[in-house]
Amino acid sequence: MTRSRTVVVTGGASGIGSAVVRRFAAHGDEVLVLDRKPGDTAARYIETDLNDCSSIDAAVEELRQPVDVLCNVAGVSGAAPVPLVLGVNFFGLRHLTERLVPRMNAGGAVVSVASTAGWYWRDHLDEVRRLVRAPDFETGVKTGAEVLANGKDAYTRSKEALVVWTSYAAQRYRGHVRLNTVSPGPVETPLLPEFYDSMGHEELDPLTELAGGRNARPEEIASVVDFLAGPESGWINGTDVVVDAGAEMAFELGQSSPVGPVRHGGG
Ligand code: NAI
């Protein structure tokens, strides 16, 4: 079925964002990319720095037409400095979403890419709420930078804040647009080596193993983003959908293979 929605994708120049752009475009949607660089898709591109509110405001101004779907995919890893991680991964994303949602068509959707790194948000809820309640970008980055020791912690907290804020925002915008997050485990993108640098193989390799011995392909995340953006997911709102082949849950429960391998084919 062809569609003709207007879809904005941040981070559409690379990795998961690029896969999202290709998927929506292939289904007939008009796609606009907000990124620091143009990438290799044919989508219209508006140069945007998501770490800079005036750049975000200029991009929203340039968009002009009503938008049906916003996919917040852009992000940096924990190898980046604390203020940049908080700025791009959460406060810039929040600023863009709050500017754009009032101009979105009713019945639309916002889908943001978080991470299984944000899985333990319940354990840090006071700190996460302080970030979520920060009134603006500058205050939020300053508040976070005062308490977070390094980029890795900032990455985790930025994704936790994204998951929690999305739930609040879903209530706020109920009846207008739905908002959800998608949390991938490790995905084969140009950013992945930076995750190995900042988190270490000891943290990531067990997740790859529990996922069946490989990391996700960007297209396997894009298909879930697509589902959450469309009417088939109309009763899903304010929630986080984990897309990691079951690895984080298995890790949390400490289970490697309690039932042994399942054999198929008449055995
Ligand atoms: P990527 O590096 O391939 O793509 C990220 C995109 O964001 C790039 O096009 C980059 O130019 C853009 N971007 C970065 N900073 C920006 C800024 N200041 N302004 C505008 N655009 C900016 O990375 P990947 O892996 O596709 O990551 C996409 C999202 O998925 C990120 O939010 C990341 O945290 C998340 N994620 C990635 C995982 C992985 O293993 N690759 C795992 C879990 C979550």
PDB file of N, CA and C and ligand atoms in Angstrom, residues 10-18 33-37 39 47-52 55 72-77 84 87-89 93 112-117 155 158-159 162 182-195 199 204 215-216 218 221, ligand 1:
ATOM      1  N   THR A  10      15.322  12.764  12.161  1.00  0.00           N
ATOM      2  CA  THR A  10      16.618  13.305  12.570  1.00  0.00           C
ATOM      3  C   THR A  10      17.649  12.180  12.517  1.00  0.00           C
ATOM      4  N   GLY A  11      18.874  12.547  12.207  1.00  0.00           N
ATOM      5  CA  GLY A  11      19.921  11.523  12.104  1.00  0.00           C
ATOM      6  C   GLY A  11      19.745  10.639  10.880  1.00  0.00           C
ATOM      7  N   GLY A  12      19.024  11.133   9.898  1.00  0.00           N
ATOM      8  CA  GLY A  12      18.713  10.319   8.716  1.00  0.00           C
ATOM      9  C   GLY A  12      19.879  10.101   7.769  1.00  0.00           C
ATOM     10  N   ALA A  13      21.041  10.681   8.085  1.00  0.00           N
ATOM     11  CA  ALA A  13      22.183  10.561   7.178  1.00  0.00           C
ATOM     12  C   ALA A  13      22.970   9.271   7.363  1.00  0.00           C
ATOM     13  N   SER A  14      22.705   8.548   8.439  1.00  0.00           N
ATOM     14  CA  SER A  14      23.584   7.399   8.733  1.00  0.00           C
ATOM     15  C   SER A  14      22.843   6.334   9.541  1.00  0.00           C
ATOM     16  N   GLY A  15      23.354   5.139   9.517  1.00  0.00           N
ATOM     17  CA  GLY A  15      22.935   4.067  10.422  1.00  0.00           C
ATOM     18  C   GLY A  15      21.430   3.804  10.459  1.00  0.00           C
ATOM     19  N   ILE A  16      20.873   3.777  11.661  1.00  0.00           N
ATOM     20  CA  ILE A  16      19.451   3.466  11.851  1.00  0.00           C
ATOM     21  C   ILE A  16      18.583   4.519  11.156  1.00  0.00           C
ATOM     22  N   GLY A  17      18.966   5.795  11.286  1.00  0.00           N
ATOM     23  CA  GLY A  17      18.189   6.870  10.663  1.00  0.00           C
ATOM     24  C   GLY A  17      18.108   6.707   9.160  1.00  0.00           C
ATOM     25  N   SER A  18      19.207   6.334   8.538  1.00  0.00           N
ATOM     26  CA  SER A  18      19.240   6.132   7.089  1.00  0.00           C
ATOM     27  C   SER A  18      18.310   4.983   6.696  1.00  0.00           C
ATOM     28  N   VAL A  33      15.048  15.058   6.085  1.00  0.00           N
ATOM     29  CA  VAL A  33      16.113  14.684   7.012  1.00  0.00           C
ATOM     30  C   VAL A  33      16.668  15.924   7.707  1.00  0.00           C
ATOM     31  N   LEU A  34      16.729  15.856   9.035  1.00  0.00           N
ATOM     32  CA  LEU A  34      17.410  16.885   9.824  1.00  0.00           C
ATOM     33  C   LEU A  34      18.677  16.255  10.388  1.00  0.00           C
ATOM     34  N   ASP A  35      19.821  16.759   9.957  1.00  0.00           N
ATOM     35  CA  ASP A  35      21.096  16.154  10.363  1.00  0.00           C
ATOM     36  C   ASP A  35      22.192  17.193  10.170  1.00  0.00           C
ATOM     37  N   ARG A  36      23.376  16.873  10.690  1.00  0.00           N
ATOM     38  CA  ARG A  36      24.520  17.762  10.454  1.00  0.00           C
ATOM     39  C   ARG A  36      25.093  17.571   9.066  1.00  0.00           C
ATOM     40  N   LYS A  37      24.798  16.397   8.465  1.00  0.00           N
ATOM     41  CA  LYS A  37      25.366  16.078   7.147  1.00  0.00           C
ATOM     42  C   LYS A  37      24.267  15.477   6.277  1.00  0.00           C
ATOM     43  N   GLY A  39      24.077  12.782   4.036  1.00  0.00           N
ATOM     44  CA  GLY A  39      23.861  11.338   3.844  1.00  0.00           C
ATOM     45  C   GLY A  39      23.680  10.989   2.377  1.00  0.00           C
ATOM     46  N   GLU A  47      20.043  21.130   6.954  1.00  0.00           N
ATOM     47  CA  GLU A  47      21.203  21.046   7.858  1.00  0.00           C
ATOM     48  C   GLU A  47      20.790  21.565   9.238  1.00  0.00           C
ATOM     49  N   THR A  48      20.992  20.735  10.241  1.00  0.00           N
ATOM     50  CA  THR A  48      20.529  21.065  11.599  1.00  0.00           C
ATOM     51  C   THR A  48      21.535  20.550  12.613  1.00  0.00           C
ATOM     52  N   ASP A  49      21.818  21.395  13.616  1.00  0.00           N
ATOM     53  CA  ASP A  49      22.620  20.925  14.748  1.00  0.00           C
ATOM     54  C   ASP A  49      21.682  20.750  15.937  1.00  0.00           C
ATOM     55  N   LEU A  50      21.461  19.506  16.322  1.00  0.00           N
ATOM     56  CA  LEU A  50      20.509  19.230  17.408  1.00  0.00           C
ATOM     57  C   LEU A  50      21.073  19.569  18.784  1.00  0.00           C
ATOM     58  N   ASN A  51      22.291  20.075  18.803  1.00  0.00           N
ATOM     59  CA  ASN A  51      22.866  20.550  20.059  1.00  0.00           C
ATOM     60  C   ASN A  51      22.738  22.065  20.163  1.00  0.00           C
ATOM     61  N   ASP A  52      21.902  22.661  19.315  1.00  0.00           N
ATOM     62  CA  ASP A  52      21.823  24.115  19.243  1.00  0.00           C
ATOM     63  C   ASP A  52      20.362  24.516  18.992  1.00  0.00           C
ATOM     64  N   SER A  55      19.479  26.547  15.878  1.00  0.00           N
ATOM     65  CA  SER A  55      19.527  25.739  14.658  1.00  0.00           C
ATOM     66  C   SER A  55      18.252  24.895  14.542  1.00  0.00           C
ATOM     67  N   ASN A  72      12.787  10.686  15.879  1.00  0.00           N
ATOM     68  CA  ASN A  72      13.989  11.229  16.513  1.00  0.00           C
ATOM     69  C   ASN A  72      15.028  10.115  16.606  1.00  0.00           C
ATOM     70  N   VAL A  73      15.961  10.102  15.660  1.00  0.00           N
ATOM     71  CA  VAL A  73      16.943   9.011  15.635  1.00  0.00           C
ATOM     72  C   VAL A  73      18.362   9.504  15.943  1.00  0.00           C
ATOM     73  N   ALA A  74      18.659  10.753  15.630  1.00  0.00           N
ATOM     74  CA  ALA A  74      20.029  11.265  15.819  1.00  0.00           C
ATOM     75  C   ALA A  74      20.499  11.030  17.243  1.00  0.00           C
ATOM     76  N   GLY A  75      21.764  10.720  17.387  1.00  0.00           N
ATOM     77  CA  GLY A  75      22.329  10.550  18.717  1.00  0.00           C
ATOM     78  C   GLY A  75      23.835  10.446  18.644  1.00  0.00           C
ATOM     79  N   VAL A  76      24.476  10.676  19.783  1.00  0.00           N
ATOM     80  CA  VAL A  76      25.922  10.471  19.892  1.00  0.00           C
ATOM     81  C   VAL A  76      26.162   9.456  21.005  1.00  0.00           C
ATOM     82  N   SER A  77      27.362   8.855  20.993  1.00  0.00           N
ATOM     83  CA  SER A  77      27.666   7.802  21.975  1.00  0.00           C
ATOM     84  C   SER A  77      28.248   8.399  23.255  1.00  0.00           C
ATOM     85  N   LEU A  84      27.500  17.449  25.373  1.00  0.00           N
ATOM     86  CA  LEU A  84      27.069  17.110  24.008  1.00  0.00           C
ATOM     87  C   LEU A  84      26.120  15.911  24.026  1.00  0.00           C
ATOM     88  N   GLY A  87      22.838  17.115  25.367  1.00  0.00           N
ATOM     89  CA  GLY A  87      22.234  18.064  24.429  1.00  0.00           C
ATOM     90  C   GLY A  87      21.599  17.364  23.241  1.00  0.00           C
ATOM     91  N   VAL A  88      22.356  16.527  22.554  1.00  0.00           N
ATOM     92  CA  VAL A  88      21.839  15.883  21.332  1.00  0.00           C
ATOM     93  C   VAL A  88      20.818  14.799  21.685  1.00  0.00           C
ATOM     94  N   ASN A  89      21.153  13.933  22.639  1.00  0.00           N
ATOM     95  CA  ASN A  89      20.334  12.737  22.874  1.00  0.00           C
ATOM     96  C   ASN A  89      19.033  13.022  23.617  1.00  0.00           C
ATOM     97  N   LEU A  93      16.521  16.913  21.361  1.00  0.00           N
ATOM     98  CA  LEU A  93      15.388  16.088  20.883  1.00  0.00           C
ATOM     99  C   LEU A  93      14.082  16.627  21.476  1.00  0.00           C
ATOM    100  N   SER A 112      10.899   7.887  18.962  1.00  0.00           N
ATOM    101  CA  SER A 112      12.275   8.275  19.288  1.00  0.00           C
ATOM    102  C   SER A 112      13.108   7.039  19.586  1.00  0.00           C
ATOM    103  N   VAL A 113      14.347   7.036  19.107  1.00  0.00           N
ATOM    104  CA  VAL A 113      15.220   5.894  19.365  1.00  0.00           C
ATOM    105  C   VAL A 113      15.977   6.129  20.673  1.00  0.00           C
ATOM    106  N   ALA A 114      15.657   5.312  21.676  1.00  0.00           N
ATOM    107  CA  ALA A 114      16.377   5.347  22.959  1.00  0.00           C
ATOM    108  C   ALA A 114      17.450   4.270  22.901  1.00  0.00           C
ATOM    109  N   SER A 115      17.517   3.386  23.881  1.00  0.00           N
ATOM    110  CA  SER A 115      18.530   2.319  23.893  1.00  0.00           C
ATOM    111  C   SER A 115      18.270   1.405  25.076  1.00  0.00           C
ATOM    112  N   THR A 116      18.703   0.152  24.973  1.00  0.00           N
ATOM    113  CA  THR A 116      18.604  -0.704  26.164  1.00  0.00           C
ATOM    114  C   THR A 116      19.569  -0.211  27.252  1.00  0.00           C
ATOM    115  N   ALA A 117      20.458   0.721  26.907  1.00  0.00           N
ATOM    116  CA  ALA A 117      21.284   1.358  27.948  1.00  0.00           C
ATOM    117  C   ALA A 117      20.395   2.098  28.951  1.00  0.00           C
ATOM    118  N   TYR A 155      25.297   9.154  28.619  1.00  0.00           N
ATOM    119  CA  TYR A 155      24.556   8.418  27.587  1.00  0.00           C
ATOM    120  C   TYR A 155      23.407   7.642  28.223  1.00  0.00           C
ATOM    121  N   SER A 158      20.773  10.024  29.518  1.00  0.00           N
ATOM    122  CA  SER A 158      20.031  10.697  28.433  1.00  0.00           C
ATOM    123  C   SER A 158      18.950   9.769  27.872  1.00  0.00           C
ATOM    124  N   LYS A 159      19.252   8.480  27.762  1.00  0.00           N
ATOM    125  CA  LYS A 159      18.271   7.538  27.213  1.00  0.00           C
ATOM    126  C   LYS A 159      17.183   7.239  28.252  1.00  0.00           C
ATOM    127  N   LEU A 162      14.883  10.111  28.142  1.00  0.00           N
ATOM    128  CA  LEU A 162      14.052  10.062  26.930  1.00  0.00           C
ATOM    129  C   LEU A 162      12.857   9.123  27.126  1.00  0.00           C
ATOM    130  N   VAL A 182      11.752   3.449  20.944  1.00  0.00           N
ATOM    131  CA  VAL A 182      12.255   2.135  20.551  1.00  0.00           C
ATOM    132  C   VAL A 182      13.637   2.000  21.176  1.00  0.00           C
ATOM    133  N   SER A 183      13.877   0.908  21.885  1.00  0.00           N
ATOM    134  CA  SER A 183      15.192   0.711  22.517  1.00  0.00           C
ATOM    135  C   SER A 183      15.923  -0.478  21.909  1.00  0.00           C
ATOM    136  N   PRO A 184      16.882  -0.194  21.018  1.00  0.00           N
ATOM    137  CA  PRO A 184      17.676  -1.295  20.464  1.00  0.00           C
ATOM    138  C   PRO A 184      18.790  -1.710  21.415  1.00  0.00           C
ATOM    139  N   GLY A 185      19.209  -2.983  21.280  1.00  0.00           N
ATOM    140  CA  GLY A 185      20.511  -3.390  21.808  1.00  0.00           C
ATOM    141  C   GLY A 185      21.550  -3.006  20.755  1.00  0.00           C
ATOM    142  N   PRO A 186      22.741  -3.594  20.779  1.00  0.00           N
ATOM    143  CA  PRO A 186      23.776  -3.225  19.797  1.00  0.00           C
ATOM    144  C   PRO A 186      23.295  -3.419  18.348  1.00  0.00           C
ATOM    145  N   VAL A 187      23.584  -2.403  17.520  1.00  0.00           N
ATOM    146  CA  VAL A 187      23.179  -2.405  16.100  1.00  0.00           C
ATOM    147  C   VAL A 187      24.418  -2.125  15.247  1.00  0.00           C
ATOM    148  N   GLU A 188      24.536  -2.827  14.125  1.00  0.00           N
ATOM    149  CA  GLU A 188      25.699  -2.646  13.241  1.00  0.00           C
ATOM    150  C   GLU A 188      25.585  -1.331  12.474  1.00  0.00           C
ATOM    151  N   THR A 189      26.111  -0.267  13.045  1.00  0.00           N
ATOM    152  CA  THR A 189      26.121   1.053  12.397  1.00  0.00           C
ATOM    153  C   THR A 189      27.514   1.667  12.565  1.00  0.00           C
ATOM    154  N   PRO A 190      27.782   2.788  11.886  1.00  0.00           N
ATOM    155  CA  PRO A 190      29.098   3.439  12.055  1.00  0.00           C
ATOM    156  C   PRO A 190      29.386   3.876  13.491  1.00  0.00           C
ATOM    157  N   LEU A 191      28.313   3.982  14.323  1.00  0.00           N
ATOM    158  CA  LEU A 191      28.515   4.425  15.710  1.00  0.00           C
ATOM    159  C   LEU A 191      28.949   3.288  16.638  1.00  0.00           C
ATOM    160  N   LEU A 192      28.729   2.051  16.223  1.00  0.00           N
ATOM    161  CA  LEU A 192      28.941   0.914  17.130  1.00  0.00           C
ATOM    162  C   LEU A 192      30.371   0.846  17.718  1.00  0.00           C
ATOM    163  N   PRO A 193      31.432   1.108  16.923  1.00  0.00           N
ATOM    164  CA  PRO A 193      32.778   1.063  17.530  1.00  0.00           C
ATOM    165  C   PRO A 193      32.925   2.008  18.719  1.00  0.00           C
ATOM    166  N   GLU A 194      32.215   3.148  18.668  1.00  0.00           N
ATOM    167  CA  GLU A 194      32.297   4.083  19.807  1.00  0.00           C
ATOM    168  C   GLU A 194      31.621   3.501  21.052  1.00  0.00           C
ATOM    169  N   PHE A 195      30.602   2.672  20.852  1.00  0.00           N
ATOM    170  CA  PHE A 195      29.969   2.027  22.010  1.00  0.00           C
ATOM    171  C   PHE A 195      30.925   1.011  22.630  1.00  0.00           C
ATOM    172  N   MET A 199      31.687   1.660  26.411  1.00  0.00           N
ATOM    173  CA  MET A 199      31.060   0.699  27.336  1.00  0.00           C
ATOM    174  C   MET A 199      31.919  -0.541  27.548  1.00  0.00           C
ATOM    175  N   LEU A 204      29.008  -5.315  26.380  1.00  0.00           N
ATOM    176  CA  LEU A 204      28.200  -5.522  25.167  1.00  0.00           C
ATOM    177  C   LEU A 204      28.222  -6.956  24.645  1.00  0.00           C
ATOM    178  N   ASN A 215      24.653  -8.860  16.200  1.00  0.00           N
ATOM    179  CA  ASN A 215      23.972  -7.608  16.526  1.00  0.00           C
ATOM    180  C   ASN A 215      22.854  -7.350  15.511  1.00  0.00           C
ATOM    181  N   ALA A 216      21.978  -6.402  15.847  1.00  0.00           N
ATOM    182  CA  ALA A 216      20.860  -6.082  14.935  1.00  0.00           C
ATOM    183  C   ALA A 216      21.366  -5.394  13.673  1.00  0.00           C
ATOM    184  N   PRO A 218      20.371  -2.350  10.991  1.00  0.00           N
ATOM    185  CA  PRO A 218      19.560  -1.120  11.100  1.00  0.00           C
ATOM    186  C   PRO A 218      18.124  -1.313  10.609  1.00  0.00           C
ATOM    187  N   ILE A 221      15.556  -2.371  13.158  1.00  0.00           N
ATOM    188  CA  ILE A 221      15.061  -1.321  14.058  1.00  0.00           C
ATOM    189  C   ILE A 221      14.071  -0.443  13.284  1.00  0.00           C
TER     190      ILE A 221
HETATM  191  P1  NAI B   1      25.050   6.859  13.445  1.00  0.00           P
HETATM  192  O1  NAI B   1      26.261   7.578  13.916  1.00  0.00           O
HETATM  193  O2  NAI B   1      25.176   5.899  12.324  1.00  0.00           O
HETATM  194  O3  NAI B   1      23.932   7.941  13.073  1.00  0.00           O
HETATM  195  C1  NAI B   1      23.682   9.013  13.942  1.00  0.00           C
HETATM  196  C2  NAI B   1      23.247  10.215  13.121  1.00  0.00           C
HETATM  197  O4  NAI B   1      22.976  11.306  14.021  1.00  0.00           O
HETATM  198  C3  NAI B   1      24.333  10.689  12.141  1.00  0.00           C
HETATM  199  O5  NAI B   1      23.791  10.880  10.853  1.00  0.00           O
HETATM  200  C4  NAI B   1      24.811  11.983  12.761  1.00  0.00           C
HETATM  201  O6  NAI B   1      25.272  12.955  11.802  1.00  0.00           O
HETATM  202  C5  NAI B   1      23.553  12.472  13.483  1.00  0.00           C
HETATM  203  N1  NAI B   1      23.883  13.439  14.521  1.00  0.00           N
HETATM  204  C6  NAI B   1      24.775  13.275  15.525  1.00  0.00           C
HETATM  205  N2  NAI B   1      24.901  14.427  16.217  1.00  0.00           N
HETATM  206  C7  NAI B   1      24.064  15.329  15.622  1.00  0.00           C
HETATM  207  C8  NAI B   1      23.775  16.694  15.858  1.00  0.00           C
HETATM  208  N3  NAI B   1      24.376  17.407  16.827  1.00  0.00           N
HETATM  209  N4  NAI B   1      22.878  17.303  15.063  1.00  0.00           N
HETATM  210  C9  NAI B   1      22.282  16.621  14.046  1.00  0.00           C
HETATM  211  N5  NAI B   1      22.528  15.334  13.759  1.00  0.00           N
HETATM  212  C10 NAI B   1      23.417  14.705  14.548  1.00  0.00           C
HETATM  213  O7  NAI B   1      24.429   6.151  14.731  1.00  0.00           O
HETATM  214  P2  NAI B   1      23.298   5.030  14.918  1.00  0.00           P
HETATM  215  O8  NAI B   1      23.954   3.875  15.515  1.00  0.00           O
HETATM  216  O9  NAI B   1      22.473   4.904  13.723  1.00  0.00           O
HETATM  217  O10 NAI B   1      22.453   5.703  16.096  1.00  0.00           O
HETATM  218  C11 NAI B   1      21.148   6.211  15.918  1.00  0.00           C
HETATM  219  C12 NAI B   1      20.471   6.237  17.275  1.00  0.00           C
HETATM  220  O11 NAI B   1      20.358   4.905  17.765  1.00  0.00           O
HETATM  221  C13 NAI B   1      21.195   7.029  18.351  1.00  0.00           C
HETATM  222  O12 NAI B   1      20.254   7.772  19.082  1.00  0.00           O
HETATM  223  C14 NAI B   1      21.825   5.953  19.221  1.00  0.00           C
HETATM  224  O13 NAI B   1      21.998   6.379  20.551  1.00  0.00           O
HETATM  225  C15 NAI B   1      20.790   4.864  19.104  1.00  0.00           C
HETATM  226  N6  NAI B   1      21.288   3.529  19.409  1.00  0.00           N
HETATM  227  C16 NAI B   1      22.282   2.959  18.644  1.00  0.00           C
HETATM  228  C17 NAI B   1      22.744   1.693  18.942  1.00  0.00           C
HETATM  229  C18 NAI B   1      23.834   1.031  18.159  1.00  0.00           C
HETATM  230  O14 NAI B   1      24.340  -0.016  18.611  1.00  0.00           O
HETATM  231  N7  NAI B   1      24.223   1.540  16.986  1.00  0.00           N
HETATM  232  C19 NAI B   1      22.189   0.938  20.091  1.00  0.00           C
HETATM  233  C20 NAI B   1      21.140   1.616  20.797  1.00  0.00           C
HETATM  234  C21 NAI B   1      20.721   2.865  20.455  1.00  0.00           C
END
